[in-house]
Coordinates of C-alpha atoms and ligand atoms in Angstrom, one line a residue:
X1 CA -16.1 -31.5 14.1
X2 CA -12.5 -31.9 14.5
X3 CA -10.1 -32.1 11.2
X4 CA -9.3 -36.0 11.0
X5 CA -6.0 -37.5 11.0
X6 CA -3.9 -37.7 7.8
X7 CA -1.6 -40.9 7.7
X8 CA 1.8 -40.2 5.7
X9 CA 0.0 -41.9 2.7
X10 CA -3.3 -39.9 2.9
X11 CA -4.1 -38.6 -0.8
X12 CA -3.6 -34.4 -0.5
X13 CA -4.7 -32.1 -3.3
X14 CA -3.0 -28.9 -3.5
X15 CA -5.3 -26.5 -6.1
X16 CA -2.5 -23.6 -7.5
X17 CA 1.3 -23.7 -7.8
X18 CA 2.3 -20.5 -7.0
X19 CA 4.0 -19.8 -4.1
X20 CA 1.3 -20.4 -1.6
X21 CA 0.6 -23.7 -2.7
X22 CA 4.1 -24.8 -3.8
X23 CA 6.0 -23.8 -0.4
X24 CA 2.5 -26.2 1.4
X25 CA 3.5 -29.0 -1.1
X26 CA 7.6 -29.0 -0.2
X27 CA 7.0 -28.8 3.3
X28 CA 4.4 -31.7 3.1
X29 CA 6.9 -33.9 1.4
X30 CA 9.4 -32.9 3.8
X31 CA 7.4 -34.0 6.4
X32 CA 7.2 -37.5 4.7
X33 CA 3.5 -37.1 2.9
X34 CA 4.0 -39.4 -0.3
X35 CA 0.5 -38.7 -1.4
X36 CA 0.7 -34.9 -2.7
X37 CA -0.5 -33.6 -6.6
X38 CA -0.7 -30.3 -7.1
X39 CA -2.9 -29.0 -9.9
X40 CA -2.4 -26.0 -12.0
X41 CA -4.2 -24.5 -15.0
X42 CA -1.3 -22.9 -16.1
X43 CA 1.6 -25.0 -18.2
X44 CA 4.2 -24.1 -15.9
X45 CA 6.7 -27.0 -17.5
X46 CA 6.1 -25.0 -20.9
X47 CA 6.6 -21.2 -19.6
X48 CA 8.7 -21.8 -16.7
X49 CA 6.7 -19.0 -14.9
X50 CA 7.3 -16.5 -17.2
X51 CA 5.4 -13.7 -17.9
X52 CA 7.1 -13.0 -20.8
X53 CA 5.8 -16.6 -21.8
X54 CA 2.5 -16.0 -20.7
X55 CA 2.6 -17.3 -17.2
X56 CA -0.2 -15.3 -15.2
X57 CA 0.0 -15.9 -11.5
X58 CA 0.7 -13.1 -8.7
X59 CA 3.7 -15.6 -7.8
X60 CA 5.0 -15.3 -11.9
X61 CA 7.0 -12.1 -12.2
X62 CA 10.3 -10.7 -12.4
X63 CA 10.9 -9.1 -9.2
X64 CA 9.4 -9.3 -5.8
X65 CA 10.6 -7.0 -2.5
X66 CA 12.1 -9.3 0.1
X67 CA 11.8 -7.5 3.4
X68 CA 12.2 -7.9 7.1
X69 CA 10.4 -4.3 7.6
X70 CA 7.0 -5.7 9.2
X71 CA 6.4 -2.4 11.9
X72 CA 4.5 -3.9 15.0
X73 CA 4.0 -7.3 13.4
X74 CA 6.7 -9.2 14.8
X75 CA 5.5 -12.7 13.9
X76 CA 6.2 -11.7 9.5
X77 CA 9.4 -10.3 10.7
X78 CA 10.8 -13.4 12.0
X79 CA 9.4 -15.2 9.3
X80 CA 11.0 -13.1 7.1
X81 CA 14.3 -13.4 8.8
X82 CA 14.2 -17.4 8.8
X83 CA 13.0 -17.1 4.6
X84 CA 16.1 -15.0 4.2
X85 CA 18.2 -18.1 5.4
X86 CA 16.6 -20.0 3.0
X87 CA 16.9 -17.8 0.4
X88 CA 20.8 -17.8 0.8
X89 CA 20.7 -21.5 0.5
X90 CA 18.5 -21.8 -2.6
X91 CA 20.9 -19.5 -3.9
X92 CA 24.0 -21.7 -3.2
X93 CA 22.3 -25.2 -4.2
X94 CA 21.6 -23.5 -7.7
X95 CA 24.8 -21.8 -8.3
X96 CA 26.7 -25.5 -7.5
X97 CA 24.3 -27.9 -9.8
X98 CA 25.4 -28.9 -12.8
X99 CA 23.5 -27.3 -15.8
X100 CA 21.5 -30.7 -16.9
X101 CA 20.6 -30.7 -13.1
X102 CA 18.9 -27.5 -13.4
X103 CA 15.2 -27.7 -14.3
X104 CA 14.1 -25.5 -17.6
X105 CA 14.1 -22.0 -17.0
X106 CA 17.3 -22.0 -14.6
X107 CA 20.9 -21.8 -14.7
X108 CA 23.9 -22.2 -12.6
X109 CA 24.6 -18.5 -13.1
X110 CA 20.9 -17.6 -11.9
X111 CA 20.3 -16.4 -8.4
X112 CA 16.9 -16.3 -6.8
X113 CA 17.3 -13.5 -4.5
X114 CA 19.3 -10.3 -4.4
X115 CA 20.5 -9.0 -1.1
X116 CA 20.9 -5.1 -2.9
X117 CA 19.3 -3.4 0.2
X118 CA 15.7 -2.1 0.4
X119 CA 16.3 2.3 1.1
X120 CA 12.3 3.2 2.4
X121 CA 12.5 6.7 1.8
X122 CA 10.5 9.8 3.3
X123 CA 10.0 12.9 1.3
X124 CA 9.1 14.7 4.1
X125 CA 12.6 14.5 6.4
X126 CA 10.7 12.4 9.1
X127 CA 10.6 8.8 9.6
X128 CA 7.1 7.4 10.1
X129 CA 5.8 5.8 13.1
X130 CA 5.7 2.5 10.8
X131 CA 9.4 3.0 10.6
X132 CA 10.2 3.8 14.5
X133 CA 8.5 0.4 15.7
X134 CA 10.3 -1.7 12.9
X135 CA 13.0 -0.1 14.2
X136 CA 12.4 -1.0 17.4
X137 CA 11.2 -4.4 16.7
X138 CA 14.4 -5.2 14.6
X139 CA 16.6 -3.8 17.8
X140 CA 14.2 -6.3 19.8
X141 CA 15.4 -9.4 18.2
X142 CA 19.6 -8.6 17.8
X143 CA 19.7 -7.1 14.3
X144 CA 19.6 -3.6 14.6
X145 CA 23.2 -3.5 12.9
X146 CA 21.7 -4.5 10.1
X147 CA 19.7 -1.3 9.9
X148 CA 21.0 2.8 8.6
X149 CA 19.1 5.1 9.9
X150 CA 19.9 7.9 7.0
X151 CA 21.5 11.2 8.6
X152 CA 21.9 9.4 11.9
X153 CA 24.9 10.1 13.2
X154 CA 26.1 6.6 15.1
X155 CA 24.7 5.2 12.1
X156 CA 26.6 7.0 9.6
X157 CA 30.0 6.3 11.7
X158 CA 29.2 2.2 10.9
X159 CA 29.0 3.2 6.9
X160 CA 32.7 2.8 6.1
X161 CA 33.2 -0.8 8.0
X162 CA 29.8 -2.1 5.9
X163 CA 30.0 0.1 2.8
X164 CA 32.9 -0.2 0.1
X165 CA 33.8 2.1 -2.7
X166 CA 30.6 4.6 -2.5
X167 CA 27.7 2.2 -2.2
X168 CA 26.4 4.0 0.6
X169 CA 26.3 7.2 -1.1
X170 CA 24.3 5.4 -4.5
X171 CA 22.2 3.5 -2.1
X172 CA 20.9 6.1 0.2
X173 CA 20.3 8.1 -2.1
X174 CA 19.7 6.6 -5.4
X175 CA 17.4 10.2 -6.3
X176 CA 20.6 12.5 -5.5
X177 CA 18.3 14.1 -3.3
X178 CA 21.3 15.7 -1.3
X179 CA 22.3 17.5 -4.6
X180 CA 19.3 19.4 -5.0
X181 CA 19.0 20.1 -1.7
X182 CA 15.9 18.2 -0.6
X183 CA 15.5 16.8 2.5
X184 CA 16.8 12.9 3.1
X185 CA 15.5 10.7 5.5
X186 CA 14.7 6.8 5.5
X187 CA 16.0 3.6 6.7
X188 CA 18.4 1.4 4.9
X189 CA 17.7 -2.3 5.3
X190 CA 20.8 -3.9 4.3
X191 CA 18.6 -7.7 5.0
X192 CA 16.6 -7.2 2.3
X193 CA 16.3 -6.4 -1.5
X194 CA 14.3 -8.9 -4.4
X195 CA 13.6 -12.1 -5.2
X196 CA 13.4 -13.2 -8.3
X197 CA 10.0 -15.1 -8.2
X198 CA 9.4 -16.7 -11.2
X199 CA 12.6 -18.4 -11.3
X200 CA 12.1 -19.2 -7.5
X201 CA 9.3 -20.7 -8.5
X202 CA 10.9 -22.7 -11.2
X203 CA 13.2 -23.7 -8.7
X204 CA 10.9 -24.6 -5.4
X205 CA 8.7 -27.0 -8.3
X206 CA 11.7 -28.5 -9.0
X207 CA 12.9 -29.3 -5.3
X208 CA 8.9 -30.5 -4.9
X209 CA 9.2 -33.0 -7.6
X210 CA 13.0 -34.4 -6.5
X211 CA 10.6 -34.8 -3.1
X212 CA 8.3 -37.0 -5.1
X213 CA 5.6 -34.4 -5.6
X214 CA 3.1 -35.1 -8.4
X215 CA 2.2 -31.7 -10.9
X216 CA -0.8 -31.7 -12.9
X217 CA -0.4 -29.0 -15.2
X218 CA -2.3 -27.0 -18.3
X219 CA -5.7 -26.2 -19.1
X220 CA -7.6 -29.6 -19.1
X221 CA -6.1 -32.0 -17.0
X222 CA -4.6 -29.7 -14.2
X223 CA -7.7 -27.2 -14.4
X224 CA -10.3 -28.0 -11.6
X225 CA -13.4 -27.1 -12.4
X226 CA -15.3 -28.3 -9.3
X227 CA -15.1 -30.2 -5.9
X228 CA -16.3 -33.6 -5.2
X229 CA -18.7 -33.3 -1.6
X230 CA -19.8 -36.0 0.6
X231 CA -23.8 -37.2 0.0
X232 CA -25.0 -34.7 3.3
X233 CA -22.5 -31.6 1.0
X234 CA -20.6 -30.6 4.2
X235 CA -17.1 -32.1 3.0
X236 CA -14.5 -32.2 0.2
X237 CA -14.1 -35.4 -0.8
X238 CA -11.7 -34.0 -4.0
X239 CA -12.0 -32.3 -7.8
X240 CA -13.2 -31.9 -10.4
X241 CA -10.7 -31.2 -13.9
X242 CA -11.9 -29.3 -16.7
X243 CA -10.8 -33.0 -18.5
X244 CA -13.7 -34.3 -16.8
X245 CA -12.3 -36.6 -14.6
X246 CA -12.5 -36.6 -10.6
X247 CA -9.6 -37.4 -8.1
X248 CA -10.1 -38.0 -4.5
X249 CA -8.6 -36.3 -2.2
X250 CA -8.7 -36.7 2.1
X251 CA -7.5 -33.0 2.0
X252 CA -7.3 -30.8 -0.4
X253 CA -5.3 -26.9 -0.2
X254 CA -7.5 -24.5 -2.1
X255 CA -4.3 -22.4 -3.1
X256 CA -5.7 -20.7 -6.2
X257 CA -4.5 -16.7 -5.3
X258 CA -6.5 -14.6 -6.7
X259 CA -9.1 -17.1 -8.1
X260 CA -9.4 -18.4 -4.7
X261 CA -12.9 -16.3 -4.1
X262 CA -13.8 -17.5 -7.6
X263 CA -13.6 -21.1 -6.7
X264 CA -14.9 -20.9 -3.2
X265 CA -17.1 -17.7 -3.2
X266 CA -18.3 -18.1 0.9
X267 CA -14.7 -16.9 1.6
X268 CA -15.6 -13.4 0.3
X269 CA -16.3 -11.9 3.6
X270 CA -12.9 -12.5 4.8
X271 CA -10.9 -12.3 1.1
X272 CA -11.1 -10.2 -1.7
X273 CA -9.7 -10.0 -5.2
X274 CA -7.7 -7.3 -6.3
X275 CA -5.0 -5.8 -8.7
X276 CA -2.1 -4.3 -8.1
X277 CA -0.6 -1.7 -10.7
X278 CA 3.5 -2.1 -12.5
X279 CA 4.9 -0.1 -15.3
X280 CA 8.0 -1.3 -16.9
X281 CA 10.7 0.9 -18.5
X282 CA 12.9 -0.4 -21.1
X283 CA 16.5 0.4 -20.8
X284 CA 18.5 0.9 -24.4
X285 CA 20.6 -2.0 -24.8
X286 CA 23.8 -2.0 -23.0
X287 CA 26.3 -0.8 -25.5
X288 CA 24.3 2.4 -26.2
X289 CA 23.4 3.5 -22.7
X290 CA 26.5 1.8 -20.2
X291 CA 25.6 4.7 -17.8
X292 CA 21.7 3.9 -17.2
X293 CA 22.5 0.3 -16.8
X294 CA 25.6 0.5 -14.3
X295 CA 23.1 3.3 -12.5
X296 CA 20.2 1.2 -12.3
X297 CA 22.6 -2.2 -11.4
X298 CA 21.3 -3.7 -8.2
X299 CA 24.9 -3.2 -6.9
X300 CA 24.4 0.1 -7.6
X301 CA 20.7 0.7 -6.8
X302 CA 18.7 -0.3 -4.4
X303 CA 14.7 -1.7 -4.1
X304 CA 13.0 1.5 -2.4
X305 CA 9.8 2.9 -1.5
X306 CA 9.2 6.1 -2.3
X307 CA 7.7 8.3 0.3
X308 CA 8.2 5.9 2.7
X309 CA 6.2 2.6 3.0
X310 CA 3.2 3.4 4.7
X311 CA 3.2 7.2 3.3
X312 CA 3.5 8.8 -0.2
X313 CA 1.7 7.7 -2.9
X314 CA 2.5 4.1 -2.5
X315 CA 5.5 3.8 -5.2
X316 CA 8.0 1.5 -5.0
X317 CA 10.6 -0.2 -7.1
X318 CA 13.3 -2.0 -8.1
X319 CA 16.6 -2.1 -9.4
X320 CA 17.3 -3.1 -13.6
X321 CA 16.3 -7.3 -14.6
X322 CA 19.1 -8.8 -16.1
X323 CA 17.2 -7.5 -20.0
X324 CA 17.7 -3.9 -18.7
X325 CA 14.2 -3.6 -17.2
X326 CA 13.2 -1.1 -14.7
X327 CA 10.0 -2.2 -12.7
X328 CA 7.9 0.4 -11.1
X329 CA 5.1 -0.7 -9.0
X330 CA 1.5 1.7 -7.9
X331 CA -0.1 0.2 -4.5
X332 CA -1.9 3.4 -3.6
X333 CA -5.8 1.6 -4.7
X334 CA -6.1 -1.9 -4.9
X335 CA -9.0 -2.1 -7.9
X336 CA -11.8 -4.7 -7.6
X337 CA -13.7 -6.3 -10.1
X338 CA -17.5 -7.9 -9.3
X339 CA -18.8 -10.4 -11.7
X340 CA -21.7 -12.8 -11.1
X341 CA -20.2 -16.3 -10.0
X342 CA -22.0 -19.3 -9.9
X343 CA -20.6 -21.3 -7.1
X344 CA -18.9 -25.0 -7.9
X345 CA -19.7 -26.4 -4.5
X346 CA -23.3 -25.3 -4.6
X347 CA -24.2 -23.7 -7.6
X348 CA -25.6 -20.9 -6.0
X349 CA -25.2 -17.3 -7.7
X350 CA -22.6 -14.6 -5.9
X351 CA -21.4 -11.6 -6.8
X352 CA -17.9 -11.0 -6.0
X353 CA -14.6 -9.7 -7.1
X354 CA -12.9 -12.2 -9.7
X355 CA -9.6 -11.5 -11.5
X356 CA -9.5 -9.5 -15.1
X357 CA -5.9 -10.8 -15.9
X358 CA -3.8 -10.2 -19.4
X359 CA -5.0 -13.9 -20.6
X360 CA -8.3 -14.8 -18.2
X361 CA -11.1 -14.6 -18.7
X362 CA -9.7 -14.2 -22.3
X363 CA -6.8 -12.7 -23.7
X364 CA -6.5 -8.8 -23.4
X365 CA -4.3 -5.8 -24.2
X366 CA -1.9 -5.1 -20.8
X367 CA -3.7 -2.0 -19.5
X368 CA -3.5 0.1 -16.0
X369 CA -5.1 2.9 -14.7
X370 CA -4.6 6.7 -15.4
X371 CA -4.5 7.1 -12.0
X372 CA -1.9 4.4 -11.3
X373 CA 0.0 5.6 -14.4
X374 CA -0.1 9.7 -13.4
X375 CA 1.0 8.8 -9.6
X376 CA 4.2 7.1 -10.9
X377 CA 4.7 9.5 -13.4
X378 CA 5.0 12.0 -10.9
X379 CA 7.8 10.2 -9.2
X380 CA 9.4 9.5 -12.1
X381 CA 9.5 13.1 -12.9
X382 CA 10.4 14.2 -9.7
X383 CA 13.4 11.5 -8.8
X384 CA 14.3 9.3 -11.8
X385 CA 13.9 12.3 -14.6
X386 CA 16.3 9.4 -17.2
X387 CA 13.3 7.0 -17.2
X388 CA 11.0 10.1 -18.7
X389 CA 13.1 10.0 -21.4
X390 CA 12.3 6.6 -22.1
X391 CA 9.0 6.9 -21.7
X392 CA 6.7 3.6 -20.1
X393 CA 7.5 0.4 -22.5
X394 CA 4.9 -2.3 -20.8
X395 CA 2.1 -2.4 -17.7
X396 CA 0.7 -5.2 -15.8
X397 CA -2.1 -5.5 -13.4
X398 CA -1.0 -8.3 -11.2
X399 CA -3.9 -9.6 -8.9
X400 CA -4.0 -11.3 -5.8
X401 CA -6.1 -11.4 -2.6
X402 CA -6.3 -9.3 -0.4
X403 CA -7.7 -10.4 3.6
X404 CA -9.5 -8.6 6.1
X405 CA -6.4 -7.4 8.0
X406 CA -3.7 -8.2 5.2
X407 CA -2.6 -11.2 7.2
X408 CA -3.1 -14.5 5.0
X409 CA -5.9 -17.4 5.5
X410 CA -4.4 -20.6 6.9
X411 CA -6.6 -22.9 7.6
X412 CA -9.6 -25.5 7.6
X413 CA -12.3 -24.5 6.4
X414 CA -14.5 -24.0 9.3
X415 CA -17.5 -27.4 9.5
X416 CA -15.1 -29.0 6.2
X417 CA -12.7 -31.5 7.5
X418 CA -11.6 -32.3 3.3
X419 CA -10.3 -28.8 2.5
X420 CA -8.1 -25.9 3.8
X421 CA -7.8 -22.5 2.0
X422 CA -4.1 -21.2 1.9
X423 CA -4.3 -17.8 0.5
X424 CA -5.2 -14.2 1.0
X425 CA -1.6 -13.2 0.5
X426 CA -2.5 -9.4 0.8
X427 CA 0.3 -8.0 -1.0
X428 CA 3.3 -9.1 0.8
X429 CA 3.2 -13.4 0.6
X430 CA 6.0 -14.7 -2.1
X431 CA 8.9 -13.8 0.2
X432 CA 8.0 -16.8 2.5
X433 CA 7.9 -18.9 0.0
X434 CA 10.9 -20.9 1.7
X435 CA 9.0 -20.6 4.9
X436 CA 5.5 -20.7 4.7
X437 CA 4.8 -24.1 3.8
X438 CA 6.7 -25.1 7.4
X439 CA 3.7 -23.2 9.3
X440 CA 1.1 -24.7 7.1
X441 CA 2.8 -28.3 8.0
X442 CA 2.3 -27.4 11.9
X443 CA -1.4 -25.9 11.0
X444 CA -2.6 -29.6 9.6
X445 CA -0.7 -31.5 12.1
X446 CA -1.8 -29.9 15.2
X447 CA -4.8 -28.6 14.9
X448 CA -5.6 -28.1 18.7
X449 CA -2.5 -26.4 19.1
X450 CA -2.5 -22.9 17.7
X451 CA 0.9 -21.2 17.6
X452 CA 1.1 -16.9 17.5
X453 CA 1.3 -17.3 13.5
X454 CA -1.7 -20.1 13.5
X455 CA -3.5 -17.5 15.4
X456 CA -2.9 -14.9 12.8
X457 CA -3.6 -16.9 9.7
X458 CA -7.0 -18.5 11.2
X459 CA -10.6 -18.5 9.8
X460 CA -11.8 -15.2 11.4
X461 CA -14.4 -12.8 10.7
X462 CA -14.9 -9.1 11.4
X463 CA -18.4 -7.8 11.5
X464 CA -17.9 -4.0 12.0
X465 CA -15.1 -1.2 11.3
X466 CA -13.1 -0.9 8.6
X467 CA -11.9 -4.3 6.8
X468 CA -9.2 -3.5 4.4
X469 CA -11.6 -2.2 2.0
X470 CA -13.2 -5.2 1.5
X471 CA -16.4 -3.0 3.1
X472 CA -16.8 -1.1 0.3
X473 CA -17.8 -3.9 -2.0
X474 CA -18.7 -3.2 -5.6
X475 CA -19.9 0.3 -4.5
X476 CA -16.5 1.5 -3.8
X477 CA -14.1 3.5 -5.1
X478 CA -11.7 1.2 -6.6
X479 CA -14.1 -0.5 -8.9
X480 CA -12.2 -1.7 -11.9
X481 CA -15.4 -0.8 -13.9
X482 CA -15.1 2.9 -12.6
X483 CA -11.9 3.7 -13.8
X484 CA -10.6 5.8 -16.4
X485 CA -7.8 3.7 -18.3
X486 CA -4.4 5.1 -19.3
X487 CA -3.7 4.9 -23.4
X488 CA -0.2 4.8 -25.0
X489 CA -0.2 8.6 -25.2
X490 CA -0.3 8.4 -21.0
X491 CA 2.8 6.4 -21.3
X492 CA 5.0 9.0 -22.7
X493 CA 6.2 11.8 -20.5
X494 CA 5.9 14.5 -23.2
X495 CA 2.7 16.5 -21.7
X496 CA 1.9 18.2 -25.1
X497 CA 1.9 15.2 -26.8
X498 CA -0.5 13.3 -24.0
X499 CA -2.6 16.4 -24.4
X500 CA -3.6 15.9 -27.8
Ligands
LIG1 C1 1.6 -6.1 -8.0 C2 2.1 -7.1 -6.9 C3 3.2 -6.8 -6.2 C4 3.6 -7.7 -5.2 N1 4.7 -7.4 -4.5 C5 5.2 -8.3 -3.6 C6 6.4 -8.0 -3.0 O1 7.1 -7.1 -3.3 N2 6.9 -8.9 -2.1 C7 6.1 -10.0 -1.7 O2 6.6 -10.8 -0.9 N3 4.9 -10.3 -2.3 C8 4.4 -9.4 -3.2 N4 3.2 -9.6 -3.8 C9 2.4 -10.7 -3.3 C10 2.7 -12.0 -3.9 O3 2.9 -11.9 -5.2 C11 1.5 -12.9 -3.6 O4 1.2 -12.9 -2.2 C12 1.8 -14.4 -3.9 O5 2.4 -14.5 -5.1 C13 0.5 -15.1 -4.0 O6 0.8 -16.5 -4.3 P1 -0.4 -17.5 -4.5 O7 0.2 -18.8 -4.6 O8 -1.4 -17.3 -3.4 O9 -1.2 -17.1 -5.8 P2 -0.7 -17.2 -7.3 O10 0.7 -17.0 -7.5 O11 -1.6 -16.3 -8.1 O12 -1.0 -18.7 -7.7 C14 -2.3 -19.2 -7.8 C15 -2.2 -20.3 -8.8 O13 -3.5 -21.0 -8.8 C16 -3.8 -21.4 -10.1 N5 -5.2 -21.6 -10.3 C17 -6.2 -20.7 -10.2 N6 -7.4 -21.2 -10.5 C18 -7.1 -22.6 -10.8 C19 -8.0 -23.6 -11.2 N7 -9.3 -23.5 -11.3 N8 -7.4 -24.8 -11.4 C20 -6.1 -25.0 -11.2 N9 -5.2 -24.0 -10.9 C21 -5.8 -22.8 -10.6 C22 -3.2 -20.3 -10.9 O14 -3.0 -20.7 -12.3 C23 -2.0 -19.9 -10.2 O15 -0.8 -20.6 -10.7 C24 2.8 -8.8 -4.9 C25 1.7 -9.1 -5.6 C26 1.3 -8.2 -6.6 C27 0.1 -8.6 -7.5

C-alpha cells in the first residue's frame, strides 16, 4: 500500500531524541509540520545530555569523530561535507547568543565542533586501499587540498602555506614516531576532527523547540511502552507511555538507537544491537601537569586512528575535553547481548540483542572488556607511554545499532503506512546530525521518488553472505555473556601489579 499523505498539520510522533530522531524533528519543522512531539525516556531538560549526569544515549557523549573519510561511499562523504557547513554555523549562532538565550547546558564560549584535523595513521608505512579511494573520491569532488598525504612530497611543499608555528609536525605525528625511527604514513584530514555531541544535542533540542517542537521527556510520561494498531494490526495508529496514557499519531519515527530492536523486534534481521568499547584517562589538573594538557590540546593534537581506519586493532581517539579528559575508543568487536523480548506490537516472544547500558535495565558498575581494555593498552604503551602513567580513570560501553551493511534504516516500515524506523546508525551516524533530518524530510515526502541516499537507507534484506556480523547471532563470538571482563587491576599499566 502506498504511505499516505501527511498534511502540514498531521500529528507526527518521533520515539528517541538523540540525534537520529532530533535532526527528523528540526527538519520536519523546517519543512512547516506544526504537529511534531518527540518522546524520550531520558530527562534530557534535567541532564542536558550528560553522561556525567547520567544521560545514556549513543548520541550523549563527550566527543564524536567528524569525518569526510567515507572510502568508496561517496553519498556519506557529501553528506559529511554539507554537515560540516552546518556545523560551522551552529558554531557561530552559539558563540553570538546572549547567555539567557542559551538553553541549560550551553554557553556562548561553547563550541559544538572542533575542526583540530583527523591524522588516520598506518603502522605499517602503507596507506590502505580504504585510504587510496577516499583519496580519490575527495580529489573527485574539488577538495583534495584539504587532504596531506604524510611523506608525500607535493604534499609536504603545501605544509608551510596551511600550517603555522609547528602544527604540522604535532599533528602528523602526535606519537613522535619519526624520533624513534618508525615508519610514518597516513592521511591528514584537515576537514575534520570532533563534535561535541552532547552539547550539540543540547543545542539542535533547543533550535527544535524555537521551531515549535513539542518534547516529552522522563521516565513516565515520555517513556513508550507500546504502539497503538489499527483493529486488522497492520498499522500504527500511535503510543503507548509508561504513564499509561495513548497519543495518536498519523506517523510515528521509531528513533529509539539502540533500543530500536527492543521496541520493534521484526527489524532484527536487518539491525542489531551492539556496544562499542571507550576508556577515559584523567589528566592531573592543569597547574600540576601544563605539559600533558598543552600536548593533548586539540590545537596541539589531533582525533586519529591508530593503525589506520580500516586496519590495526580498531583504536582511535581524541584530543583532551575541556576537564582534561583523554577519550580512547576500542571498535575492533562490537559485543551483542540476547535476551528474551516479548514484542509490544504483538506480544510474541524473540530473542534478540537488547542494550546492557550503565543505568538500563538497572543501574550497573561501568565495565568493558579485557579484551577491549588489553588492545588499547597496547597502544597506549606503544604511542602515548604519559597516559600509562596515569593509568585508565573511567570506561563506557556505548551501544548502538549496527545494520546489515553499516548504512542506516530510513524508512517505512514495509505494509505499515503509521510508522518509519530511523536508525541503525552503525557506528558512524551523530556527525549528520545537521544533515540527516533533510534526507529523512525528502524520504516522507516523496516516497516514489528514491534518491542515491533513499536507496541506501531503504528497508532491505540480505539472505546470504556475510551481514555485518549480524549472522552470527547469539552463537557468536562477540557475545556479551562470553566475555571475560576487565577489573580495576586491568586498568593500571603496572603488569606486576595486574598480575596479582
Ligand atoms: C562507542 C561509540 C562511538 C561512536 N563514534 C562515533 C563517531 O566517532 N562519529 C560518529 O559520527 N558517530 C559515532 N557513533 C555513532 C553515533 O553515536 C550513533 O550513530 C548515534 O548517536 C545514534 O543516534 P540515535 O539517535 O540513533 O540513538 P541514541 O542516541 O541512542 O538515541 C536513542 C534515544 O531513544 C530513547 N529511547 C529508547 N527507548 C525509548 C522508549 N521506550 N521510549 C522513549 N524513548 C526511548 C533513548 O533514551 C535515547 O535518547 C559512535 C557510537 C558509539 C556507541
Amino acid at each position: 500500500m502506498a504511505p499516505s499523505i501527511l498534511s502540514k498539520q498531521s500529528p507526527i510522533i518521533i520515539v528517541g531524541a538523540g540525534c537520529f530522531g532530533l535532526s527528523s524533528a528540526l527538519y520536519l519543522a523546517q519543512a512547516g509540520y506544526v504537529g511534531i512531539t518527540v518522546y524520550d525516556k531520558q530527562p534530557y531538560d534535567e541532564n542536558a545530555y550528560s553522561t556525567t549526569d547520567g544521560a545514556d544515549a549513543a548520541s550523549a557523549d563527550f566527543n564524536k569523530v567528524m569525518r569526510m573519510s567515507y572510502g568508496e561511499e561517496i553519498e556519506y562523504q557529501r553528506l559529511a561535507w554539507d554537515a560540516i557547513q552546518i556545523w560551522n554555523v551552529w558554531n557561530k549562532q552559539i558563540q553570538s547568543s546572549p547567555a539567557q538565550d542559551l538553553p541549560r547546558g550551553l554557553e556562548p564560549s561553547d563550541r559544538v565542533w572542533n575542526n583540530c584535523g583527523f591524522l588516520r595513521m598506518s603502522t605499517d608505512g602503507q596507506l590502505s586501499q580504504f585510504e587510496q579511494t577516499t583519496l580519490r573520491n575527495i580529489t573527485r569532488e574539488g577538495l583534495r587540498s584539504t587532504q596531506f598525504v604524510v611523506g608525500d612530497p607535493e604534499d609536504e611543499k603545501r605544509v608551510p602555506f596551511y600550517f603555522k608555528d609547528g602544527e604540522w609536525e604535532r599533528k602528523s605525528d602526535p606519537f613522535l614516531r619519526k624520533l624513534q625511527g618508525k615508519s610514518l604514513a597516513g592521511v591528514f584530514d584537515t576537514t575534520a576532527g570532533f563534535v561535541d555531541a552532547s552539547k550539540a544535542c543540547t543545542w539542535a533540542m533547543h533550535l527544535c523547540r524555537q521551531l515549535g517542537v513539542s518534547f516529552v521527556l522522563g521516565e513516565e510520561s515520555g517513556q513508550v511502552s507500546s504502539f497503538i494498531r489499527s483493529p486488522g494490526g497492520h498499522t500504527t495508529l500511535g503510543i503507548r507511555t509508561a504513564d499509561g496514557k495513548e497519543h495518536r499519531s498519523e506517523l510515528l519515527i521509531l528513533a529509539a538507537g539502540p533500543w530500536t530492536p527492543y521496541l520493534f523486534p521484526s527489524i532484527a534481521p536487518l539491525m542489531e544491537t551492539t556496544a562499542g568499547s571507550v576508556v577515559y584517562f584523567q589528566l592531573p589538573p592543569q597547574s600540576e601537569a601544563p605539559y600533558l594538557w598543552e600536548r593533548f590540546s586539540p590545537e596541539n593534537f589531533p582525533v586519529y586512528a591508530y593503525g589506520g581506519w580500516t586496519k590495526g586493532l580498531g583504536i582511535g581517539g581524541f584530543p583532551r575535553t575541556e576537564d582534561g579528559v583523554v577519550k580512547i575508543g576500542y571498535r575492533g568487536a562490537k559485543y551483542t547481548n540476547y535476551e528474551d523480548v516479548a514484542d509490544p506490537m504483538t506480544g510474541a516472544r524473540h530473542r534478540i540483542s537488547v542494550p546492557k547500558t550503565r543505568y538500563w535495565p538497572e543501574p550497573s558498575e561501568p565495565a568493558v572488556t579485557k579484551q577491549a581494555v588489553e588492545a588499547i593498552k597496547s597502544v597506549v604503551r606503544e604511542a602515548l607511554p604519559e597516559l600509562a602513567e596515569l593509568g585508565i580513570a573511567g570506561c563506557r560501553n556505548c551501544w548502538y545499532t549496527d545494520s546489515l551493511d553499516t548504512s542506516f534504516v530510513i524508512d517505512r516500515v514495509p505494509g505499515d503506512e503509521g510508522m518509519m524506523v530511523c536508525s541503525g546508525g552503525s557506528g558512524h551516524g551523530f556527525k549528520f546530525l545537521p544533515v540527516l533530518g533533510r534526507e529523512v524530510v525528502k524520504i516522507i515526502e516523496k516516497p516514489g521518488e528514491k534518491n542515491a541516499i533513499a536507496r541506501l537507507w531503504q528497508w532491505r534484506t540480505r539472505s546470504s553472505g556475510p551481514r555485518n556480523g549480524l549472522e552470527q547471532g547469539e552463537a557468536g563470538p562477540r557475545n556479551w555473556k562470553k566475555q571475560e571482563m576487565a577489573t580495576k587491576s586491568d586498568w593500571t599499566f603496572d603488569d606486576n601489579k595486574a598480575k596479582l
